XYZ file of N, CA and C in Angstrom:
345
model
N 72.111 38.071 13.673
C 72.470 38.038 15.252
C 71.685 36.928 15.765
N 72.153 36.539 16.654
C 71.418 34.924 17.721
C 70.578 35.840 18.145
N 69.612 35.310 18.212
C 69.175 35.552 19.963
C 68.773 34.593 20.925
N 68.744 35.108 21.752
C 67.635 33.978 22.649
C 67.030 34.226 24.126
N 65.943 33.574 24.164
C 65.043 33.520 26.067
C 65.129 34.111 26.641
N 66.831 34.136 27.429
C 67.138 34.998 28.660
C 68.550 34.098 28.776
N 69.361 35.285 29.720
C 70.673 34.605 29.607
C 70.935 33.443 30.449
N 70.007 32.213 30.412
C 70.722 30.867 30.785
C 70.144 30.195 29.681
N 69.863 30.159 28.543
C 69.145 29.385 27.397
C 70.086 29.623 26.311
N 69.851 28.828 25.894
C 71.091 28.671 24.563
C 70.820 29.716 23.497
N 72.364 30.394 23.223
C 71.893 31.347 22.122
C 71.685 29.714 20.293
N 70.083 30.379 19.708
C 70.055 30.211 18.929
C 70.640 30.791 17.155
N 70.839 30.045 16.744
C 72.165 30.757 16.054
C 71.930 30.921 14.868
N 72.469 32.141 14.165
C 70.445 32.869 12.709
C 70.724 31.764 11.999
N 70.281 31.343 10.786
C 69.941 31.523 9.495
C 70.678 31.545 8.785
N 71.567 30.774 7.995
C 72.777 31.371 7.539
C 72.234 31.755 5.649
N 73.641 32.156 4.781
C 72.980 32.346 3.445
C 72.361 31.505 2.762
N 71.537 31.807 1.805
C 70.687 30.610 1.326
C 70.865 30.319 -0.201
N 72.728 29.436 0.552
C 73.090 28.560 -0.195
C 73.276 27.606 0.501
N 72.933 25.779 -0.907
C 72.940 24.466 -0.248
C 74.603 24.665 0.786
N 75.594 25.213 0.166
C 77.161 25.378 1.103
C 76.904 25.682 1.664
N 76.762 26.685 2.391
C 76.465 27.909 3.658
C 74.818 27.142 4.506
N 74.362 26.195 4.339
C 73.740 25.627 4.460
C 74.210 24.453 5.263
N 74.697 23.414 4.413
C 75.285 22.334 4.759
C 76.850 22.260 5.859
N 76.689 24.184 5.915
C 77.944 24.480 6.613
C 77.641 24.957 8.418
N 76.273 25.533 8.523
C 75.406 25.859 8.834
C 75.043 24.487 10.138
N 74.688 23.287 8.942
C 74.282 22.212 9.853
C 74.793 21.805 9.524
N 76.473 21.217 9.746
C 77.540 21.386 10.243
C 77.984 21.568 11.928
N 77.621 22.605 11.459
C 78.448 23.027 12.750
C 77.083 23.270 14.567
N 75.920 23.589 13.615
C 75.046 23.770 14.741
C 73.545 22.246 14.352
N 73.874 21.913 13.938
C 72.693 20.986 13.883
C 73.667 19.741 13.302
N 74.390 19.200 13.846
C 74.896 17.368 13.234
C 74.856 16.344 13.135
N 73.634 16.470 13.872
C 72.445 15.318 13.639
C 72.110 14.796 12.635
N 71.381 15.826 11.631
C 70.763 16.795 10.459
C 71.740 15.747 9.756
N 72.748 15.493 8.819
C 74.187 15.892 8.103
C 73.976 14.191 7.142
N 73.954 12.691 7.554
C 73.735 12.664 6.824
C 72.711 12.969 6.085
N 71.745 12.532 6.965
C 70.730 12.415 6.182
C 70.252 13.439 5.251
N 71.005 15.267 5.194
C 70.684 15.715 4.368
C 72.063 16.155 3.060
N 72.655 14.623 3.655
C 74.398 14.358 2.047
C 73.684 13.209 1.799
N 72.924 12.706 2.367
C 72.004 11.591 2.484
C 70.788 11.782 0.521
N 70.087 13.081 1.436
C 69.538 13.128 0.034
C 70.186 14.189 -1.238
N 71.020 15.203 -0.833
C 71.793 15.953 -1.965
C 72.123 15.009 -2.552
N 73.222 13.369 -2.306
C 73.730 12.942 -3.507
C 72.732 11.963 -4.411
N 70.912 11.790 -3.972
C 70.321 11.450 -4.245
C 70.010 12.031 -5.308
N 69.497 12.869 -5.121
C 67.928 14.334 -5.914
C 69.222 15.057 -6.561
N 70.275 15.530 -5.907
C 71.264 16.161 -6.512
C 72.000 15.854 -7.324
N 73.165 15.795 -6.838
C 74.520 15.749 -7.160
C 74.436 14.841 -9.045
N 74.274 14.567 -9.234
C 74.921 14.210 -10.797
C 73.466 14.812 -11.234
N 72.758 15.871 -10.781
C 71.789 15.697 -11.847
C 72.444 17.163 -13.148
N 71.946 16.948 -14.260
C 72.117 17.871 -14.648
C 71.114 19.203 -15.431
N 70.011 18.591 -14.402
C 69.315 19.861 -14.117
C 69.155 20.133 -12.917
N 69.122 21.416 -12.487
C 69.026 22.302 -11.043
C 67.856 23.019 -10.802
N 67.028 22.006 -11.008
C 65.328 22.327 -11.001
C 65.176 21.703 -9.653
N 65.597 20.884 -9.068
C 65.846 20.235 -7.658
C 66.219 21.100 -6.285
N 66.687 21.837 -6.920
C 67.623 22.444 -5.522
C 66.393 23.308 -4.685
N 65.740 24.151 -5.840
C 64.832 25.062 -5.299
C 63.908 24.047 -4.184
N 63.615 23.111 -4.128
C 62.752 22.097 -3.531
C 63.918 21.496 -2.714
N 64.543 21.295 -2.680
C 66.185 20.448 -1.669
C 65.931 21.981 -0.599
N 66.842 23.150 -1.158
C 66.957 24.113 -0.029
C 65.398 24.028 0.561
N 64.193 24.334 0.125
C 63.244 24.784 0.871
C 62.595 23.607 2.126
N 63.377 22.447 1.408
C 62.985 21.758 3.061
C 63.961 21.680 4.042
N 65.394 21.062 3.179
C 65.883 21.216 4.933
C 66.620 22.970 5.401
N 65.898 23.266 4.269
C 65.731 25.872 5.159
C 64.869 25.594 6.212
N 63.597 24.660 6.122
C 62.894 24.885 7.701
C 63.438 23.438 8.554
N 63.789 22.346 7.546
C 64.474 21.800 8.693
C 65.842 22.144 10.262
N 66.703 22.820 9.134
C 67.646 23.281 10.189
C 67.418 24.216 11.266
N 66.369 25.514 10.666
C 65.721 26.001 11.178
C 65.362 25.289 12.445
N 64.242 24.752 12.813
C 63.726 24.146 13.729
C 65.154 22.791 14.171
N 65.231 22.678 13.848
C 66.852 21.409 14.698
C 67.923 22.945 14.956
N 67.960 23.758 14.782
C 68.283 24.861 15.682
C 68.371 25.971 16.869
N 67.251 25.348 16.787
C 66.191 25.488 18.156
C 66.327 23.955 19.047
N 66.532 23.499 19.344
C 66.108 22.214 20.708
C 64.872 22.603 20.994
N 64.679 24.111 21.559
C 63.495 23.519 22.785
C 62.369 23.815 21.035
N 62.068 24.093 20.393
C 61.306 24.671 19.409
C 61.023 23.466 18.455
N 61.946 22.428 17.910
C 62.745 20.867 17.202
C 61.381 19.687 18.184
N 61.442 20.409 20.186
C 61.359 19.024 20.782
C 59.871 19.083 21.133
N 59.063 20.524 20.528
C 57.881 20.940 21.143
C 57.288 20.060 19.703
N 57.524 20.795 18.680
C 57.334 20.250 17.597
C 57.201 19.143 17.271
N 57.685 18.213 17.977
C 58.100 16.464 17.714
C 57.025 16.269 18.879
N 56.680 16.815 19.437
C 55.683 16.326 20.202
C 54.950 16.897 20.589
N 53.931 17.892 19.491
C 52.803 18.028 18.961
C 52.917 16.334 17.638
N 53.357 16.220 17.350
C 53.956 15.003 16.378
C 53.593 14.309 16.522
N 53.977 13.707 17.093
C 53.342 12.495 18.767
C 52.197 12.276 18.660
N 51.940 13.777 19.593
C 50.553 13.308 20.668
C 49.226 13.142 19.534
N 49.764 14.351 18.377
C 48.602 13.760 16.780
C 49.172 11.759 16.476
N 49.619 11.145 16.471
C 49.583 10.445 16.304
C 48.666 8.999 17.572
N 48.823 9.425 19.014
C 48.717 8.583 19.484
C 46.718 9.138 19.772
N 46.533 10.241 18.983
C 45.604 10.253 19.541
C 44.436 10.016 18.932
N 42.870 9.563 19.471
C 41.498 9.430 19.860
C 41.503 10.161 18.167
N 40.997 11.001 19.266
C 40.032 12.332 18.533
C 40.357 12.946 17.266
N 40.058 12.870 16.553
C 40.070 13.239 15.531
C 40.186 14.773 15.563
N 39.464 15.938 16.297
C 39.501 17.564 16.769
C 40.724 17.309 16.774
N 41.263 16.689 18.118
C 42.522 16.870 18.830
C 43.424 15.819 18.065
N 43.395 14.896 17.134
C 44.864 15.251 16.020
C 45.149 16.581 15.355
N 44.261 16.477 14.679
C 44.030 17.765 13.390
C 44.401 19.043 14.278
N 43.693 19.818 15.126
C 45.313 20.170 16.265
C 46.170 21.050 15.899
N 46.812 18.786 16.453
C 47.749 19.201 17.168
C 48.443 20.013 15.791
N 48.773 18.544 14.581
C 48.892 19.099 13.218
C 48.936 19.784 12.166
N 48.158 20.704 12.869
C 47.767 22.126 12.161
C 48.857 23.358 12.992
N 49.332 23.182 14.020
C 49.699 24.656 15.243
C 51.350 23.649 14.470
N 51.756 22.193 14.540
C 53.043 21.257 13.596
C 53.640 22.132 12.231
N 52.547 22.450 12.312
C 52.263 22.692 10.579
C 52.374 24.341 10.345
N 51.552 25.260 11.404
C 52.122 26.979 11.192
C 53.345 26.092 12.359
N 53.783 25.804 12.384
C 55.736 26.310 13.308
C 56.555 26.190 12.013
N 56.349 24.376 11.251
C 56.956 24.690 10.878
C 56.880 25.382 9.297
N 55.968 25.965 8.498
C 56.138 27.206 7.770
C 56.658 27.843 8.180
N 56.010 28.764 8.861
C 56.849 29.467 10.284
C 58.929 29.671 9.690
N 59.263 28.235 9.885
C 61.047 27.967 9.833
C 61.254 28.426 8.498
N 60.541 27.778 7.182
C 61.333 27.748 6.120
C 60.998 29.070 5.684
N 59.952 30.493 5.880
C 60.056 31.331 5.979
C 61.520 32.606 6.329
N 61.601 32.107 7.223
C 63.352 32.619 8.017
C 64.051 33.405 6.996
N 64.521 34.131 6.662
C 65.312 35.342 6.032
C 67.392 34.419 6.946
N 68.063 34.471 5.648
C 69.314 34.635 5.995
C 69.635 35.335 7.886
N 70.224 34.746 8.581
C 70.062 36.151 9.644
C 69.445 35.503 11.005
N 68.128 35.744 10.458
C 67.623 34.952 11.661
C 68.072 34.096 12.667
């Protein structure tokens, strides 16, 4: 079920099934800006592999990337935290900003299909 903060905010699409094909379909529909990198990474890391071991790491990375990109407001917030950390002159401030961004990234990776 899609969720939204208010009637005027855009609806955030639910997470797809946890398969590469379903994730690619969701990226195509809701976050097409990710598609070139997704496809290039798939081709480089997975497409010609005789061992499917890298698929789990691939899915973990792209699951989190899509989860964030499907919510433009949250994505912008995380990118802002990361950008501010990159120019911070105070070590503790930079660390706090990166820790906040990291917590969000990790929450995104833990989302389940349908959330």
